[in-house]
XYZ file of C-alpha atoms in Angstrom:
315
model
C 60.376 109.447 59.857
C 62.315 112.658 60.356
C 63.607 114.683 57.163
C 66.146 116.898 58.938
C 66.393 120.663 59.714
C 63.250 122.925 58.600
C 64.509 126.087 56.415
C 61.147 127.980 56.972
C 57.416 126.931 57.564
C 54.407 128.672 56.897
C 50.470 128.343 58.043
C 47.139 129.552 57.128
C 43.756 128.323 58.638
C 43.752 124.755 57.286
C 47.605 123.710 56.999
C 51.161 124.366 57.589
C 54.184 123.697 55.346
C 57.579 123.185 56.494
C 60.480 123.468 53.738
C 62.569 120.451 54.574
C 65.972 121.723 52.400
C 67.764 118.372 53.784
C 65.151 116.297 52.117
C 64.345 117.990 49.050
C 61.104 118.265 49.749
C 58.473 120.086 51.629
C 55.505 118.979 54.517
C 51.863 119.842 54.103
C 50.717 119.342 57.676
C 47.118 119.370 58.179
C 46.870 120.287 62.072
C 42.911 119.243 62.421
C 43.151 116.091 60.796
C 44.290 112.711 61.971
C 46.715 111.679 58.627
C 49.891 111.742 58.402
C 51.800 114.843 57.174
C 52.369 115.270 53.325
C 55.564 114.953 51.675
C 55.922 116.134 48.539
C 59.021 116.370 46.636
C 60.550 119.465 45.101
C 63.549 118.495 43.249
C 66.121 120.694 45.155
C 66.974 122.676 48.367
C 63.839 124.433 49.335
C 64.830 127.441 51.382
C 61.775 129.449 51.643
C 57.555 129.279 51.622
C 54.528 131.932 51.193
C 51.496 129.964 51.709
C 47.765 131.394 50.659
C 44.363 129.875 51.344
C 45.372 126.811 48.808
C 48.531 127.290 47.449
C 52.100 127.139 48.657
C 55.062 129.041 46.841
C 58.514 127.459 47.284
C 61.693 128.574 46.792
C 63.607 125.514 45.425
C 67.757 125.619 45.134
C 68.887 123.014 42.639
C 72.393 122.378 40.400
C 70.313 123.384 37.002
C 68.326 126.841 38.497
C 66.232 128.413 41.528
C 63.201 128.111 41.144
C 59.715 128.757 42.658
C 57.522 125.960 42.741
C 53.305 126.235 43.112
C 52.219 123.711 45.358
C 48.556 122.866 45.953
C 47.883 122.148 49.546
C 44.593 120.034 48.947
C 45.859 118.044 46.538
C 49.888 117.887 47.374
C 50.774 118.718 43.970
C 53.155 120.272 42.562
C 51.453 122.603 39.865
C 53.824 124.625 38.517
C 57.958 125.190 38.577
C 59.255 128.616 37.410
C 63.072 128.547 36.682
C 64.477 131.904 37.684
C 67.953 133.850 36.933
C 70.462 134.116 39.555
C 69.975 133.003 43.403
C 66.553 133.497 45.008
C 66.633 134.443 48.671
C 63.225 134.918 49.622
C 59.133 134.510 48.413
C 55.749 136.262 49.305
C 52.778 135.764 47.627
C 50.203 138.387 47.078
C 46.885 138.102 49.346
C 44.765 136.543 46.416
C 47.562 134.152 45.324
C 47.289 135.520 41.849
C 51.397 136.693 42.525
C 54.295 135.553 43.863
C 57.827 137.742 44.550
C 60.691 136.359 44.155
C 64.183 137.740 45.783
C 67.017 137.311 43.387
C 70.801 138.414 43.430
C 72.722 139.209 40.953
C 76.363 139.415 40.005
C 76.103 143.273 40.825
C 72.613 144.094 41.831
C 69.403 142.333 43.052
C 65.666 142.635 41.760
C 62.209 140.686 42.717
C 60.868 138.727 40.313
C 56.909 138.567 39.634
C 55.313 135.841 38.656
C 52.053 136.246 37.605
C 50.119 132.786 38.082
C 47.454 134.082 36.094
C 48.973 135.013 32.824
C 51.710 132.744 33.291
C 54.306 135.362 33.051
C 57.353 136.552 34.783
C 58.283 140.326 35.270
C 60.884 142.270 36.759
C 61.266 145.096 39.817
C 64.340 146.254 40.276
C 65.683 146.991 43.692
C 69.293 147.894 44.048
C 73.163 147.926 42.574
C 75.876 146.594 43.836
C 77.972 143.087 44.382
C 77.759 142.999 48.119
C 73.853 143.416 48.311
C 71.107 140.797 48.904
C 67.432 140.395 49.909
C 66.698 139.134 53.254
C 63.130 139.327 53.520
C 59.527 140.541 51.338
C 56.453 140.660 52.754
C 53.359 141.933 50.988
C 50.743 144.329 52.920
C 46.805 143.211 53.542
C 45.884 145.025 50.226
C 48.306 143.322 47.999
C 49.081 147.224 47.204
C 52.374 147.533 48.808
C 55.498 145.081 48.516
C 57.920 145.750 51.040
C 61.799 144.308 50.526
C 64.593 144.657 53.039
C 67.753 145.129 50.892
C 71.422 144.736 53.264
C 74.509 145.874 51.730
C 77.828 146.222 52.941
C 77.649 149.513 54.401
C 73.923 148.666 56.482
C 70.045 148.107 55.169
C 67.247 149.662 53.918
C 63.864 148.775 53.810
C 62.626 149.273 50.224
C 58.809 149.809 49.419
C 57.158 148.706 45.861
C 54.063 149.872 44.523
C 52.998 146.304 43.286
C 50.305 148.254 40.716
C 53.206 150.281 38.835
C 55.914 147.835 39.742
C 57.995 150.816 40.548
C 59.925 151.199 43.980
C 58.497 154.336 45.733
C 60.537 154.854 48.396
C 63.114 153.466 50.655
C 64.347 153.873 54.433
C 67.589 153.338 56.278
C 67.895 150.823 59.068
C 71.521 150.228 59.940
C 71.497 146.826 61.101
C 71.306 143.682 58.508
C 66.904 143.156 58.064
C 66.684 139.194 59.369
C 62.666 139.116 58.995
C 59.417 141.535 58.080
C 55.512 141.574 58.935
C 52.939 143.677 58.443
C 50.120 144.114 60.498
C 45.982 144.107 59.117
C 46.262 147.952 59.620
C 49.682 148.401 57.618
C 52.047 148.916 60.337
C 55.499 147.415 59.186
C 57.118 145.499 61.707
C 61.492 145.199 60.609
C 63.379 142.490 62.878
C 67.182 143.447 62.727
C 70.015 142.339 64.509
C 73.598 142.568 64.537
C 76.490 141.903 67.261
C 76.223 145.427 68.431
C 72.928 146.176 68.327
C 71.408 142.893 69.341
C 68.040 142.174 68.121
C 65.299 145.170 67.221
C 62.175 145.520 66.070
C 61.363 148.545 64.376
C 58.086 149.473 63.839
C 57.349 151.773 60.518
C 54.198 154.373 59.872
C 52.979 152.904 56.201
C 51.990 156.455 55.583
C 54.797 158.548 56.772
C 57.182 155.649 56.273
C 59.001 156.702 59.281
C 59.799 154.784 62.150
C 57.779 155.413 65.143
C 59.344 152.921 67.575
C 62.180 150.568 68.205
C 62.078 147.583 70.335
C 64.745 145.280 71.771
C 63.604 141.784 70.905
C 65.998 139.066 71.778
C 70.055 138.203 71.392
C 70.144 137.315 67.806
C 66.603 136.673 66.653
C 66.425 135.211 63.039
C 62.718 134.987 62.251
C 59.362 136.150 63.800
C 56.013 135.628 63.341
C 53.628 138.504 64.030
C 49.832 138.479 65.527
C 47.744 139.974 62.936
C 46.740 143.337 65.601
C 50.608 143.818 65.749
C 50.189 143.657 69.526
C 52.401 140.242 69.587
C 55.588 139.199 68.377
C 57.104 135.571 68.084
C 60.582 136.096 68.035
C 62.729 133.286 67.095
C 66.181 133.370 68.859
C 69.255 131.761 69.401
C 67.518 128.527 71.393
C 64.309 129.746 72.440
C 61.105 131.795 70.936
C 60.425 134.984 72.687
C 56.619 135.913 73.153
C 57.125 140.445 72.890
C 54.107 142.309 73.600
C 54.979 145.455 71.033
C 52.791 147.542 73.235
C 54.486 147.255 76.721
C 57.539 146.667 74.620
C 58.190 143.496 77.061
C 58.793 139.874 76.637
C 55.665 138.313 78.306
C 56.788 134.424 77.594
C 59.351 132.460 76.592
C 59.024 129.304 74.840
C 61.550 125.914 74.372
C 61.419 123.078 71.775
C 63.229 119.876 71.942
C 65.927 120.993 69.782
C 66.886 124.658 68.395
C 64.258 126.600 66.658
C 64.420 127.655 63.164
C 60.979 129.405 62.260
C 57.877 129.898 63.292
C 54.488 130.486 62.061
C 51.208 131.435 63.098
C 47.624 130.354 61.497
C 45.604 132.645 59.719
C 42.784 132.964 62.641
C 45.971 133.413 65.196
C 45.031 131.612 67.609
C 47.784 128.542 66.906
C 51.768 129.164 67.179
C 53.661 126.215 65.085
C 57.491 126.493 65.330
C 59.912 124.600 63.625
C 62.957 123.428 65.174
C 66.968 121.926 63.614
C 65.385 118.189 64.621
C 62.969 118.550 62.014
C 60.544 118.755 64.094
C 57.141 121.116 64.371
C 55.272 121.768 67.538
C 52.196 123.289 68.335
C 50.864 125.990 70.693
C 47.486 126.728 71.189
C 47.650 130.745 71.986
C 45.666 133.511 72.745
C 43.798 134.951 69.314
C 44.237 138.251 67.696
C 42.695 140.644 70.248
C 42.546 145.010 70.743
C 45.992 146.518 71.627
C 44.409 146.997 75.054
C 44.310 143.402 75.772
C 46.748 141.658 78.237
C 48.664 138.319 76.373
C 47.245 135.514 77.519
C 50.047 133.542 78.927
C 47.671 130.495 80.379
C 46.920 129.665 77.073
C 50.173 128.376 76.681
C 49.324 125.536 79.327
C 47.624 123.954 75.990
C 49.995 122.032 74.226
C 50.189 119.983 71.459
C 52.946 118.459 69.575
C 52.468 117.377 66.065
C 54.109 114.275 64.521
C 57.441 115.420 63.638
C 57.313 117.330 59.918
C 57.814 115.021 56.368
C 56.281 111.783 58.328
């Protein structure tokens, strides 16, 4: 049975959730086992997922509140609902789990909230002022240290960085173009997908200690998501009707890769070595791909000859 278009997805070594906002509900996949996917309902629109090693953070739109719900992906339950102020846009979840951030937008200014799973407690960052601006993206860094937020406004973006410790916002970079996605790499290196009409799409890649940018490459028409190998060396660049395969190195799309229907997200496992994109069917299909490898190495396209798809996402 198909539950209609997939907002976002998510994957780690053992599953992969898909956010079906049609069905008010959300998928727990489990790729290596022969059940049927999971579908567990959320009460609302979900619109966005962090998944850790067991637990999946959704952002949930409903008439009452947003909210972030904790979802345990053993068990499919639904552990925990956290009713936030104002409209959430995005989630990340800290490396342990022990976090989650929250993008919310205000009347005239956003923030992230922080909910601490722990101590059951919800805190505040704030980001930015004014009516026009929004949170695209968050993603946190390997160390759980750094929380990175892209912030678009009227007049362009900025890439905002949060000392998750202090939960004080440290410093802050101009990018011009509206922020559609983030990653960052195990060694730091913040990858910022951006596109706009005149630009087309960009990724541009930022020194975590300079905070500077060190390199922009052209990635795609007008890419929405991508998923990033965990070297850096790879991009999965979700576009208009197809998922471009960027090697950041050569700065040159090495493969190009077709669904059924138009793709909406993509994901990659925690071990890397397993591409799962979403698509507007409701669909998710899977790619076995080349693992995580030194900068060096050459993408290996063959890999793609492997392909498998999954039943389609909310069966």
């Amino acid at each position: 049975m198909n539950h209609g278009p997939i907002a976002d997805l998510s994957a780690n070594a053992g599953a992969v959730v898909a956010a079906n906002y049609g069905d008010a509900s959300v998928s727990v996949v489990r790729p290596d086992s022969a059940g049927a996917p999971a579908r567990v309902p959320v009460g609302g629109e979900p619109l966005a997922v962090a998944l850790t090693d067991d637990r999946a953070f959704v952002v949930v739109s409903a008439a009452e509140a947003d909210a972030v719900q904790v979802i345990d992906t053993r068990t499919n339950a639904v552990l925990a609902t956290y009713p936030l102020a104002f409209t959430v846009t995005a989630v990340a979840a800290s490396p342990d789990g022990k976090r989650a951030y929250a993008a919310r937008a205000g009347h005239d200014h956003v923030d992230v909230a922080v909910i601490d799973t722990t101590a059951e407690r919800v805190g505040t960052v704030d980001i930015a002022l004014g009516a026009t601006s929004v949170i695209d993206s968050l993603a946190v860094d390997p160390s759980g240290r750094r929380l990175y937020v892209a912030v678009t406004t009227s007049t362009g973006s900025r890439l905002v960085v949060v000392d998750t410790e202090t939960a004080k916002a440290r410093k802050s970079i101009a990018l011009g173009a509206p922020i559609r996605d983030l990653a960052v790499a195990a060694d730091g290196t913040v990858y910022v997908l951006t596109s706009d009409l005149a630009a087309r799409g960009v990724i541009e890649v930022i020194d975590p200690r300079t905070f500077a940018i060190t390199a922009g490459i052209g990635a795609g028409t007008l890419p929405i998501q991508m998923a990033l190998s965990a070297n850096g060396a790879l991009a999965y660049v979700v576009d208009y009707d197809e998922v471009a395969v960027l090697c950041t190195v050569t700065r040159e799309v090495v493969e190009t890769i077709t669904v059924g229907a138009r793709p909406m997200a993509a994901a990659l496992n925690t071990p890397g070595d397993r591409l799962y994109i979403a698509d507007v069917d409701g669909n998710v299909t899977a790619f076995r791909v080349a693992a995580p490898a030194p900068m060096y190495s050459p993408f290996d396209a063959a890999a793609f000859d492997q392909v498998r798809e999954l039943a389609p996402a909310g069966v």
